[in-house]
Coordinates of C-alpha atoms in Angstrom, one line a residue:
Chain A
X1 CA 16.0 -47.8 98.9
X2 CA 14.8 -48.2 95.2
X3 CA 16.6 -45.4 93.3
X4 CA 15.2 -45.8 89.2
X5 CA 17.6 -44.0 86.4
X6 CA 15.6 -43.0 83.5
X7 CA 17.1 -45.1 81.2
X8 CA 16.6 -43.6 77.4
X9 CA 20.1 -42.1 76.3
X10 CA 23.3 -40.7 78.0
X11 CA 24.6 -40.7 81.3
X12 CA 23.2 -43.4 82.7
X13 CA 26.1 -46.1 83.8
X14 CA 27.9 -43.2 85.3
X15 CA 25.0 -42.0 87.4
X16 CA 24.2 -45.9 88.6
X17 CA 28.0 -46.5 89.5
X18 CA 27.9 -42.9 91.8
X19 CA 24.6 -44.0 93.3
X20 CA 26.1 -47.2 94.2
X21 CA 29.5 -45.9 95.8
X22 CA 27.4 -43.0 97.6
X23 CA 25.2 -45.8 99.4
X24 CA 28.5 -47.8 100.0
X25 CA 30.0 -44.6 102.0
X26 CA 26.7 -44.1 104.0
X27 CA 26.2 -47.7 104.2
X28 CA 22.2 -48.3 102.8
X29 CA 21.3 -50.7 100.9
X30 CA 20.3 -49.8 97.8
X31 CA 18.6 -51.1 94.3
X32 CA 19.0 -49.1 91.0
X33 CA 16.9 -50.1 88.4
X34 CA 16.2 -48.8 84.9
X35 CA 12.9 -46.3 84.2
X36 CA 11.8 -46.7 80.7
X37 CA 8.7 -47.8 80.3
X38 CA 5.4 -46.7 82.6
X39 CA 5.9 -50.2 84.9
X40 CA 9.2 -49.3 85.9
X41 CA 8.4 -45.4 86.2
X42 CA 6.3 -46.0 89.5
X43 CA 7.5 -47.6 92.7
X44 CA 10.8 -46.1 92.9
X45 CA 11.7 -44.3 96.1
X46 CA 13.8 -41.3 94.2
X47 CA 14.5 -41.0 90.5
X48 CA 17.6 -39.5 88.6
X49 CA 17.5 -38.1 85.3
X50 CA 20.6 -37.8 83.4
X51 CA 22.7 -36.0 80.9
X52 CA 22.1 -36.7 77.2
X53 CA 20.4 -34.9 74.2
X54 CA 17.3 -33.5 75.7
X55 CA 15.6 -34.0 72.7
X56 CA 16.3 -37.2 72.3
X57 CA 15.0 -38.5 75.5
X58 CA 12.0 -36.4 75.7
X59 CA 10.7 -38.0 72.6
X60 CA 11.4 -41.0 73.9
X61 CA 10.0 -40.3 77.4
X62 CA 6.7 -38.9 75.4
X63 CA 6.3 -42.1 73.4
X64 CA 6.5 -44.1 76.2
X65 CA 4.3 -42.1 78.4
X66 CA 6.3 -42.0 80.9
X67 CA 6.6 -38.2 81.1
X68 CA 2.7 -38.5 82.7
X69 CA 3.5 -41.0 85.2
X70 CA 6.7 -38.8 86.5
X71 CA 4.6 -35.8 86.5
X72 CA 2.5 -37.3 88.7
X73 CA 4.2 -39.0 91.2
X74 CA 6.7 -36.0 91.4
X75 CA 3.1 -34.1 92.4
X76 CA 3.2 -36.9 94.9
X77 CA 6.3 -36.1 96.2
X78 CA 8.7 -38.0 94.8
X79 CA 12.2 -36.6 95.0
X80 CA 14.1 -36.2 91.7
X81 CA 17.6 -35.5 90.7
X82 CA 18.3 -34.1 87.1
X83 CA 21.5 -33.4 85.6
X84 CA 22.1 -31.1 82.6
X85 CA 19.3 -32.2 79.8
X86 CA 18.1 -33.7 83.1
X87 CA 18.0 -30.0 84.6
X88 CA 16.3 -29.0 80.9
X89 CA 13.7 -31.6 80.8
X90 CA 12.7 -30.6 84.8
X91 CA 12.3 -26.8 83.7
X92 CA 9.1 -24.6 83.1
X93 CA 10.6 -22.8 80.2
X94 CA 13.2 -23.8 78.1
X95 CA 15.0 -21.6 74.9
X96 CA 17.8 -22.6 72.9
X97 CA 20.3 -20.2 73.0
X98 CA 21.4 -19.9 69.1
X99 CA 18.3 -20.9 67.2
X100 CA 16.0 -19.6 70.0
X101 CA 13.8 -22.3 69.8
X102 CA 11.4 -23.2 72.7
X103 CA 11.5 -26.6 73.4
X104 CA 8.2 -27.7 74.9
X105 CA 6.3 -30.8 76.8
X106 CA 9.0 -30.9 79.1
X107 CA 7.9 -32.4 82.6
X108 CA 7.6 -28.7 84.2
X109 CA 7.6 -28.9 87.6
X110 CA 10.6 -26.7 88.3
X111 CA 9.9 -23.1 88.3
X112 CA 12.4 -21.8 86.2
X113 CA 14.1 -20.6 82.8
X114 CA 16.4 -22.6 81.4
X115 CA 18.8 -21.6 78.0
X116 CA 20.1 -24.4 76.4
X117 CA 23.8 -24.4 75.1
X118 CA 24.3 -21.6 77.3
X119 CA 27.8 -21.3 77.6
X120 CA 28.5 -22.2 73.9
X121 CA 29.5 -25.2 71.9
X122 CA 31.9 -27.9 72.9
X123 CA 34.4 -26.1 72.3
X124 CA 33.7 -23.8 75.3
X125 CA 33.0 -26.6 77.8
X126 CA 35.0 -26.5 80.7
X127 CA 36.0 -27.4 84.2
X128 CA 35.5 -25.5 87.5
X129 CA 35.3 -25.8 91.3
X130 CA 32.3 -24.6 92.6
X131 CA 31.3 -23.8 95.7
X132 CA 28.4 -25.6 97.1
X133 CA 27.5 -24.8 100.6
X134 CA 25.8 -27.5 101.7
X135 CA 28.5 -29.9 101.1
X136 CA 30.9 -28.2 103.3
X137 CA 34.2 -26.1 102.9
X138 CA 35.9 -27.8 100.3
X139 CA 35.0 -27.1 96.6
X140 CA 33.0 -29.3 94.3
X141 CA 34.4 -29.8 90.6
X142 CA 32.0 -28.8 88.4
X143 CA 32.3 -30.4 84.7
X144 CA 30.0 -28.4 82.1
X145 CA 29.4 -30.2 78.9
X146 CA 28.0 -28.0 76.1
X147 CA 25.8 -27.4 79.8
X148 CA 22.5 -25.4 79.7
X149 CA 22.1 -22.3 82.8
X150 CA 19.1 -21.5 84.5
X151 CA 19.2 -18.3 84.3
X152 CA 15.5 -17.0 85.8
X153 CA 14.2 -18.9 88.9
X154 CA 10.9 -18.6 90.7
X155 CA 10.1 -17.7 94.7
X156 CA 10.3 -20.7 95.9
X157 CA 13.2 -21.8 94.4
X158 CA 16.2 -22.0 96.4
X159 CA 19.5 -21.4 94.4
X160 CA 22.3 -23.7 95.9
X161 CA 25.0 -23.0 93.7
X162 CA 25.5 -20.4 91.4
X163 CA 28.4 -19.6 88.5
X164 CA 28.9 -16.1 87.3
X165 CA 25.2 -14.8 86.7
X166 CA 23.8 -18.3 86.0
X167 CA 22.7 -20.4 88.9
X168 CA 24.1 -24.4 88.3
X169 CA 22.7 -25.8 91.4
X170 CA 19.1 -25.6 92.5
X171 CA 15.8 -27.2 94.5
X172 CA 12.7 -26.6 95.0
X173 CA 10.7 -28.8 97.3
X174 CA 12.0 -32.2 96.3
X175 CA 13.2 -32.0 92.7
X176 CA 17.0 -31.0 92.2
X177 CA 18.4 -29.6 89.1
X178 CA 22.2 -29.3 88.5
X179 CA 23.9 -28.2 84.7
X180 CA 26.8 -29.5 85.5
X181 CA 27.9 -33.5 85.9
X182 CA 28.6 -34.3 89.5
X183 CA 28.3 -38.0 88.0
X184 CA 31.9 -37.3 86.4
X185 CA 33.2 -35.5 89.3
X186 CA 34.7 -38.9 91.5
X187 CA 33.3 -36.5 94.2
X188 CA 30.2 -38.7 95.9
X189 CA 29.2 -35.9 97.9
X190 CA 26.6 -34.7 95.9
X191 CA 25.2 -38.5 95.4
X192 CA 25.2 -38.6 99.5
X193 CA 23.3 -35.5 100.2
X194 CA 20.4 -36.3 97.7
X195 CA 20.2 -39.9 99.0
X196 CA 20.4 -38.6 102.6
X197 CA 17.6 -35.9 101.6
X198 CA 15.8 -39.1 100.2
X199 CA 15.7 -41.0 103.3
X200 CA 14.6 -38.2 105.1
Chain B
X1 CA 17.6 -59.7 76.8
X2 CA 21.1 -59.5 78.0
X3 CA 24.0 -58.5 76.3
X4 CA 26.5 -60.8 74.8
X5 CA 29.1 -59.1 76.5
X6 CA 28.4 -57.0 79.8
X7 CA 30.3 -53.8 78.7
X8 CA 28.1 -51.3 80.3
X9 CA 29.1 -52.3 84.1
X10 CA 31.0 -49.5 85.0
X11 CA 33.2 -51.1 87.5
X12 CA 35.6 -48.4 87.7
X13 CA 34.6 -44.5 88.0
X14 CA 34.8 -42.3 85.4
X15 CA 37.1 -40.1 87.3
X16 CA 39.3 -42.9 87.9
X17 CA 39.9 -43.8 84.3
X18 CA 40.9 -39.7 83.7
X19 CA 43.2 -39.8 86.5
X20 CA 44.5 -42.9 84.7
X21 CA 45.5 -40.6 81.8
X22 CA 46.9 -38.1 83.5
X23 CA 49.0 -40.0 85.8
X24 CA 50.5 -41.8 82.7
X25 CA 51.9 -38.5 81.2
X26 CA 52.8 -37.4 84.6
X27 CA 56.8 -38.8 84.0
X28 CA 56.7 -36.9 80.6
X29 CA 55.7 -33.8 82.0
X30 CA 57.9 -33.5 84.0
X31 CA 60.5 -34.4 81.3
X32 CA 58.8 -32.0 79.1
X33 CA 59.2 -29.3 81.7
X34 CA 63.3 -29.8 81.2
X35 CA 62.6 -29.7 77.1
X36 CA 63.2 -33.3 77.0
X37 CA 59.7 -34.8 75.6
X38 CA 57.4 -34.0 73.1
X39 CA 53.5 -33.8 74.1
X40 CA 52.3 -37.4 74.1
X41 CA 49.5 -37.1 76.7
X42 CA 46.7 -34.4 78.7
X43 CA 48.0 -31.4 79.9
X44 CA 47.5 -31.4 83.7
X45 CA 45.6 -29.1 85.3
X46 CA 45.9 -26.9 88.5
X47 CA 44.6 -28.4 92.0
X48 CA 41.8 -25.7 92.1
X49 CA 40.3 -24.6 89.3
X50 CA 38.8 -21.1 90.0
X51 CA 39.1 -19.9 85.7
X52 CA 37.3 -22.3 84.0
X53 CA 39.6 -24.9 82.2
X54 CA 38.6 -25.6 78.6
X55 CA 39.3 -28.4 76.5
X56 CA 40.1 -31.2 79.8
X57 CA 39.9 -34.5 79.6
X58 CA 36.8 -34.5 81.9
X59 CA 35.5 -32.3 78.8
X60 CA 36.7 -34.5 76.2
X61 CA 36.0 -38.2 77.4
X62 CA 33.2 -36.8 78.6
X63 CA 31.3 -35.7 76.0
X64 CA 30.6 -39.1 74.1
X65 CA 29.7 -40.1 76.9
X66 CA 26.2 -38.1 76.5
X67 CA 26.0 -39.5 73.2
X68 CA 25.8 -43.1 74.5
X69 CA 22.7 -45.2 73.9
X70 CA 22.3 -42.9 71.1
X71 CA 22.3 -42.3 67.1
X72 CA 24.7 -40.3 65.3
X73 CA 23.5 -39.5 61.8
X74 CA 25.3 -38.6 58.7
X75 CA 23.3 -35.9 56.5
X76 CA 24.4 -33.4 54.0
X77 CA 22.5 -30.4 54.3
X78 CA 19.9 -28.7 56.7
X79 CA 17.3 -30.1 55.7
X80 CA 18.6 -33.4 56.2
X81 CA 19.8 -32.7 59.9
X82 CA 16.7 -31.1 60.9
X83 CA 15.4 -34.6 60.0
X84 CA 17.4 -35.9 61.9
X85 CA 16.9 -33.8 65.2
X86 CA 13.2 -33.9 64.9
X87 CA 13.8 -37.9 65.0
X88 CA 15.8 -38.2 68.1
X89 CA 19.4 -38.1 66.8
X90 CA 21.6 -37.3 69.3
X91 CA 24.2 -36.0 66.8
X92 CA 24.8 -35.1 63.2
X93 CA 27.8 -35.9 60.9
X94 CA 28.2 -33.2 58.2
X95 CA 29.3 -34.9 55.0
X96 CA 29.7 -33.5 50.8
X97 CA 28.2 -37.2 50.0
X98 CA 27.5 -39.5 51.8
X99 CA 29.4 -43.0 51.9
X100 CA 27.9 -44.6 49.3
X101 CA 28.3 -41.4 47.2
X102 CA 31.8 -41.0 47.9
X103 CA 32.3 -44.6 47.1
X104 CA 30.4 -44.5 43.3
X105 CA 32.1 -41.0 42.8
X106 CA 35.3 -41.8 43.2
X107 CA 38.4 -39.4 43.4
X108 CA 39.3 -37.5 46.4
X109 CA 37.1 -37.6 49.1
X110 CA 37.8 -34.0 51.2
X111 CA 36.8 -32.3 54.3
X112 CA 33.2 -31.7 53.8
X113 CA 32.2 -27.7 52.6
X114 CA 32.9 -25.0 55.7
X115 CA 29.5 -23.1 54.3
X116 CA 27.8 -26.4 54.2
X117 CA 29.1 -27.3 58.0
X118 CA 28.3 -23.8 59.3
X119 CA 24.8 -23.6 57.7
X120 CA 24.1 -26.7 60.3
X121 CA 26.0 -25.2 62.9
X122 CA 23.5 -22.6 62.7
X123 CA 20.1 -24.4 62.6
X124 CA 20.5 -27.6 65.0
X125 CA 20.4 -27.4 68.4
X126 CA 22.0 -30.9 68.7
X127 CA 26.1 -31.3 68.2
X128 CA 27.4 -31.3 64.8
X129 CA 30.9 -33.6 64.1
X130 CA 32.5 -33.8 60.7
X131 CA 35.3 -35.8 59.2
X132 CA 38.7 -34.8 58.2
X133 CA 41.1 -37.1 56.2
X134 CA 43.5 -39.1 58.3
X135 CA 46.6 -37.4 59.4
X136 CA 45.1 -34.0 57.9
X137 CA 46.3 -31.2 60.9
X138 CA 45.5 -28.5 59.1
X139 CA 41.7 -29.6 58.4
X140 CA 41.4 -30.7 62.1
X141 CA 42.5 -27.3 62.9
X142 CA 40.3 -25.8 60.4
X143 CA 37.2 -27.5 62.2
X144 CA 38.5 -26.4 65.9
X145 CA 38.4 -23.2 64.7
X146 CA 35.0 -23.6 63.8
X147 CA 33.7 -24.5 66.9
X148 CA 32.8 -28.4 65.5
X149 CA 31.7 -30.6 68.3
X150 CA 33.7 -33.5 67.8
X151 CA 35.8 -34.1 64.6
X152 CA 35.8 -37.8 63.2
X153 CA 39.3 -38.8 62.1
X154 CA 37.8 -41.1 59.1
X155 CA 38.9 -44.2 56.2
X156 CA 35.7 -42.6 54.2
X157 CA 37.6 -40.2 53.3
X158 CA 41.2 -40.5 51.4
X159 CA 43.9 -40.1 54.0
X160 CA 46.3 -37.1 53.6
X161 CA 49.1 -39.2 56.1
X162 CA 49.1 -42.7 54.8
X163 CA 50.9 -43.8 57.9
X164 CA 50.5 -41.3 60.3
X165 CA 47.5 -40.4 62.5
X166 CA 46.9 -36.8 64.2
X167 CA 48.5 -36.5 67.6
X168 CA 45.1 -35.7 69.2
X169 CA 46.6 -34.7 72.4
X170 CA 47.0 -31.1 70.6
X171 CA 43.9 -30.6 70.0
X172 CA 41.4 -28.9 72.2
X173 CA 38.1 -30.8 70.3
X174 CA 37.4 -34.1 70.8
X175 CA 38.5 -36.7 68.4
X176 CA 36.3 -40.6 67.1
X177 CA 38.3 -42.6 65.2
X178 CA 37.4 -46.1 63.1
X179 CA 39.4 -49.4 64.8
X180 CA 39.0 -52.9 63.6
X181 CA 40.3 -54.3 66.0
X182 CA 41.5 -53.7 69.9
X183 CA 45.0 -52.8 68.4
X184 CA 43.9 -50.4 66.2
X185 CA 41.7 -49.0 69.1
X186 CA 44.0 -48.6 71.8
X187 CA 46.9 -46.3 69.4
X188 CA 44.5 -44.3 68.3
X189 CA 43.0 -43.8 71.8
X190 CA 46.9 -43.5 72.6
X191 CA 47.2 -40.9 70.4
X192 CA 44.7 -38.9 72.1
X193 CA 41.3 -40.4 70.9
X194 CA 38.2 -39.8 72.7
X195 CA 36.2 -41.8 71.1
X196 CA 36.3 -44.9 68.9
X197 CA 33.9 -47.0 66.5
X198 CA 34.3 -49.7 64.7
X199 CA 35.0 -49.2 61.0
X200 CA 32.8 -51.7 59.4
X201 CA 32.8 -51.1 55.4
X202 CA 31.4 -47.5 55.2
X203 CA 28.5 -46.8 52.4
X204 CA 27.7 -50.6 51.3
X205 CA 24.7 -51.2 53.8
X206 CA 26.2 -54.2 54.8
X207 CA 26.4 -55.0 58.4
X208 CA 28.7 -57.8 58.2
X209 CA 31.7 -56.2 59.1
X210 CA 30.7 -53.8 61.7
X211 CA 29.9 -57.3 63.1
X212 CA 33.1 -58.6 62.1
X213 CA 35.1 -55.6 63.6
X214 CA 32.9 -55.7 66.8
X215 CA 33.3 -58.7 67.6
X216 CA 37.1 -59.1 67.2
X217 CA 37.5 -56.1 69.3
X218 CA 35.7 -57.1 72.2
X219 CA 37.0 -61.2 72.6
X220 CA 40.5 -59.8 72.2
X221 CA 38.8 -57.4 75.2
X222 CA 37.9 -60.9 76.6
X223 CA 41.3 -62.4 76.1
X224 CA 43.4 -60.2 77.7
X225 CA 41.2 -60.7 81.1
X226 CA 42.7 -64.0 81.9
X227 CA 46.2 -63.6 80.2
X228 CA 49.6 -63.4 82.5
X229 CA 51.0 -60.2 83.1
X230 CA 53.7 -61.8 81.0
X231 CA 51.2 -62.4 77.8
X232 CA 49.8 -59.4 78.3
X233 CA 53.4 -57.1 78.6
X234 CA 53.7 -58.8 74.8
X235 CA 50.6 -58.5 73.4
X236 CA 51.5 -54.8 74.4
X237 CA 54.5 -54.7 72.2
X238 CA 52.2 -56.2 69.8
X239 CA 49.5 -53.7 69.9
X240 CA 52.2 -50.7 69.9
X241 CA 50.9 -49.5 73.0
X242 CA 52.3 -48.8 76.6
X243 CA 51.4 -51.8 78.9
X244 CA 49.7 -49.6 81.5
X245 CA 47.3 -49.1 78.8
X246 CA 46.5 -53.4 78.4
X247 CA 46.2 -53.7 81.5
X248 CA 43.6 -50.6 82.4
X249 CA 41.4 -52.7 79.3
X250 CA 41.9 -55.7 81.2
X251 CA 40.8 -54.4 84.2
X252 CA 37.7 -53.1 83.1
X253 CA 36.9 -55.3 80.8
X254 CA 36.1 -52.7 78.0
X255 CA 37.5 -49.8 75.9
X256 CA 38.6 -47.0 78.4
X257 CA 36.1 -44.9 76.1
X258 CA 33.1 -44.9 74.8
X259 CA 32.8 -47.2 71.7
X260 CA 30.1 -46.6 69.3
X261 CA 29.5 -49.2 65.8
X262 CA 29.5 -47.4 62.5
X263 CA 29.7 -48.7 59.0
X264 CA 26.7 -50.3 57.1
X265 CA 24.0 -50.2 59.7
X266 CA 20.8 -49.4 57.6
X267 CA 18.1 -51.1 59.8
X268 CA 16.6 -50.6 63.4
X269 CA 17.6 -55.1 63.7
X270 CA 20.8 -53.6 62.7
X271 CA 21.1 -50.9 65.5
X272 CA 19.7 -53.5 67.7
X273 CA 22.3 -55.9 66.9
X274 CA 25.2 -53.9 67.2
X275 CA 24.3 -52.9 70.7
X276 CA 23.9 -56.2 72.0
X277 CA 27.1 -56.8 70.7
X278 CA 28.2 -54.3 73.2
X279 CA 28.2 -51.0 71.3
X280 CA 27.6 -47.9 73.4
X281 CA 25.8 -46.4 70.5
X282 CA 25.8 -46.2 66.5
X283 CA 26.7 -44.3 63.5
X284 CA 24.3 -44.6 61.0
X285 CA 25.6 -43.1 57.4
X286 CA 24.3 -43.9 54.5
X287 CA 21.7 -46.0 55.9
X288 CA 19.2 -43.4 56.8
X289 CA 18.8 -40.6 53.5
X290 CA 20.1 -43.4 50.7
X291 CA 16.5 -45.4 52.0
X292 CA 13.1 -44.4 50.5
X293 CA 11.9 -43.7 54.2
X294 CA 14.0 -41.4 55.7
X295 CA 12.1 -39.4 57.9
X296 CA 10.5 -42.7 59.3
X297 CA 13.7 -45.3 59.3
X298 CA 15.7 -42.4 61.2
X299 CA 13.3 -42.6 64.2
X300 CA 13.2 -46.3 64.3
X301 CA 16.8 -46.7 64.5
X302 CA 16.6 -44.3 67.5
X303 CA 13.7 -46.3 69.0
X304 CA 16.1 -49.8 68.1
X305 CA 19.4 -48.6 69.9
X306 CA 17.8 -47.0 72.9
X307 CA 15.7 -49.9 73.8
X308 CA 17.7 -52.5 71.7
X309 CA 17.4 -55.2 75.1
X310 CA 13.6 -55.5 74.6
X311 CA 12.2 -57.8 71.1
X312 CA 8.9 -56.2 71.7
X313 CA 10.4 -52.5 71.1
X314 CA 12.4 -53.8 68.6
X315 CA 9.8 -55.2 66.6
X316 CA 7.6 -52.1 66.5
X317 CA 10.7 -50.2 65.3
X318 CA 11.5 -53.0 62.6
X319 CA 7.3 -52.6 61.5
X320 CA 7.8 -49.0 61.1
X321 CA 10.5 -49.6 57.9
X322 CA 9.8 -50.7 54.5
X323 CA 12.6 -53.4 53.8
X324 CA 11.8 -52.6 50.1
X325 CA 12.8 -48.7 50.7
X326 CA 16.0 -49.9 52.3
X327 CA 19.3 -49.1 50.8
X328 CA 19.7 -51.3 47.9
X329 CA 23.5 -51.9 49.3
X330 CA 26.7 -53.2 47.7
X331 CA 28.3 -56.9 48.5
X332 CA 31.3 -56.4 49.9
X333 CA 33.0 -59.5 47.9
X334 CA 31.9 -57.5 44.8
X335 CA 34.5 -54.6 46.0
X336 CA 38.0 -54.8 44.9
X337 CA 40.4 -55.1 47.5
X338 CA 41.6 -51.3 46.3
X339 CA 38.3 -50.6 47.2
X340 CA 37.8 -51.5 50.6
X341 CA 37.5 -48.2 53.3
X342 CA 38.7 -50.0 56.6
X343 CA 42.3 -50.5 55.8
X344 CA 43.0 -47.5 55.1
X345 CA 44.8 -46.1 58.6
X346 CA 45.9 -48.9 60.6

């Protein structure tokens, strides 16, 4: 299995070191590579998306057209995890809490509303145990870093965790979108599912 | 292009390297809980967190983490840092002057203005860090309270401890702090760092000792890899630092945190260079709004450190500057030794 990172700014090491030990604990080989340039955008058999500044790497991802060949081949059904500005840059609609700002060209594919800086500056970040259904009985530590919240999804949307009013975890069809870092977490299990989900 | 030294290969997990941290002020806490230690370390947390925790270590060593491959940018008003965010910065420094400024000025250099800080508080959507003067509680404090992102613990400015640093431990915000060397890294990350950069010699537009400090840090990295336990028990007396502490750097063959370069990078070859070097990421000061191309050189610098591995990429970013609008800059041999930033907080 090819899994690609899109590999602007942030998270990335942390995602390819989880992606690794997942595939170790379900035993598939696996290849990461690097998406940063349109070449290395297609041909991958899932892609992750990171956390960073969501600014940042959608200008990157713009001047590289890269954003294009995503949007298409997640059309094609290409399944796609995105974590925090990962979770922004998936989103129909995204506001910035504070300045209200609407941040736009994002790759829109998942049907929902998305409020940056949600839960305040750094300051406020924090630590939680969620509970995630899917993954079983035990609880899933959820690390929110100055973390967005979708807090409006669409039908078809299925909400697969959720944190006070604001939903953290969600899919629809192939494309996942979590605000909070399960890359930080030491807690593979959310690495497995989406590469089991993959190989499905 | 490869790097010169593979420091992104995360061989260890994130997780791991907290635990790491928390297991090492395990003993204390417990002495602590018998009023026999003062705080040195994390506070640990409960087995199940069902009230979110605020200020962890997850939080804290995490959040540069986001910033990694990225450009931090030091501007002085609004106007600068919308600049800055329009250009891809992942981060802005608020600063009264910048380096340079502060270096032709002279007198005290100070905690920038809370007006001036707030005012881009307001209008980014980006994080905003600011310095404080080494050793300086009370302006640390004064920054926690106002919500700062991450609060850089800086030579630029004139130190209010001239042999202390901030116990960092105390504070809920994360901390970045200036090392020369893997010494100077690993007791500030002792004392609660999240975050370190080199120093380099802030405000001249000089690279050279970014370079300098870079590379010392990472072959004493290097160096520690193949020494004896018994070498590396003394180069832990040496460094002031618990030995647990060598040997986690040995092991993974990099800082435990993420280690940006900072101090005279004024071009996109720059950026490029100190990431090969093995940077996670740079600082860019007076680089940036002392050039005659800000609005330009800002977006090639974030176009250099993001894709710093490829010449092609790199060249296109160098085309987009006008050498002849960089910062003029200042020779470092020209400086008096009373004048020098980086040994200021050792």
């Amino acid at each position: 299995m090819k899994v690609g990172i899109l590999a602007y700014q942030g998270g990335v090491d942390e995602h390819r070191y989880m992606v690794v030990e997942a595939c170790k604990e379900l035993s598939i080989s696996c290849e990461v590579v690097n998406v940063v340039e349109k070449h290395s955008a297609s041909n991958i058999d899932a892609l992750i998306i990171p956390g960073g500044e969501s600014t940042t790497i959608l200008k990157l991802m713009k001047r590289f057209g890269v954003d294009e060949v995503i949007r298409k081949s997640i059309e094609n059904g290409l399944p796609v995890m995105g974590t925090c500005a990962g979770a922004i840059l998936l989103a129909k609609r995204v506001k910035d809490l504070k300045t209200g700002r609407v941040l736009q060209g994002t790759l829109e594919t998942l049907d929902m509303l998305v409020i940056r800086n949600f839960y305040g500056r750094q300051r406020e970040s924090f630590e939680i145990d969620l509970d995630i259904q899917v993954l079983g009985e035990k609880p899933f530590r959820g690390i929110f870093i100055r973390s967005p919240a979708i807090v409006e999804v669409g039908q078809g949307v299925e909400v697969m965790a959720r944190y006070g009013e604001s939903y953290v975890l969600v899919r629809q069809g192939k494309v996942f979108a979590s605000t909070f870092h399960p890359e930080l977490s030491g807690d593979t299990r959310l690495h497995k599912y989406f590469i089991e989900f993959v190989k499905r | 292009m490869e790097r010169l030294w593979n420091t992104h290969i995360i061989e260890v997990g994130f997780d791991k390297i907290v635990e790491f941290f928390y297991r090492m002020s395990e003993v204390a806490d417990k002495l602590r809980q018998e009023g026999l230690y003062f705080r040195y370390g994390p506070e640990r947390l409960p087995e199940i967190i069902r009230i979110p925790e605020r200020g962890t270590l997850r939080v804290k060593y995490g959040f540069p983490i986001f910033q990694k491959y990225g450009v931090c940018m030091d501007v002085t008003n609004v106007e600068q840092a919308l600049i800055a965010e329009e250009a891809g910065a992942t981060s802005v420094m608020v600063l009264d002057k910048l380096p340079y400024d502060v270096r032709s000025s002279g007198g005290i250099a100070r905690m920038a203005s809370i007006n001036r800080i707030r005012e881009v508080m307001d209008n980014v959507t980006i994080p905003v860090m600011a310095k404080v003067r080494i050793g300086h509680y009370m302006e640390a404090r004064i920054l926690e309270a106002l919500g700062i992102d991450m609060i850089d613990e800086s030579e630029v400015l004139t130190p209010a401890d001239e042999e202390r640093h901030i116990n960092k431990w105390l504070f809920k915000v994360p901390f970045v702090n200036g090392a020369r060397n893997l010494g100077e890294a690993l007791r500030r990350i002792y004392e609660g760092a999240s975050m370190i950069r080199t120093k380099g010699e802030a405000g001249t537009g000089n690279v050279a000792e970014a370079v300098k400090h870079m590379r010392t840090l990472m072959n004493e990295v290097m160096v520690l890899t193949f020494m004896s336990p018994e070498d590396r028990m003394k180069k832990a007396r040496e460094y002031g630092v618990p030995y647990e502490l060598v040997d986690l750097v040995s092991h993974l063959r990099r800082l435990p945190v993420v280690n940006f370069a900072a101090g005279g990078i004024a071009t996109p070859a720059d950026a490029a260079l100190m990431m090969w070097l093995g940077a996670d990421g740079v600082f860019v000061g007076s680089g940036i709004f002392k050039s005659q191309d800000p609005h330009i050189r800002a977006e090639a610098i974030v176009l250099a450190t993001s894709m710093w591995w490829s010449p092609d990429i790199v060249l296109e970013a160098q085309s987009m500057i006008d050498e002849a609008k960089s910062m003029m800059g200042i020779d470092i041999r020209k400086l008096k030794p009373e004048e020098l930033l980086q040994v200021r907080g050792v």
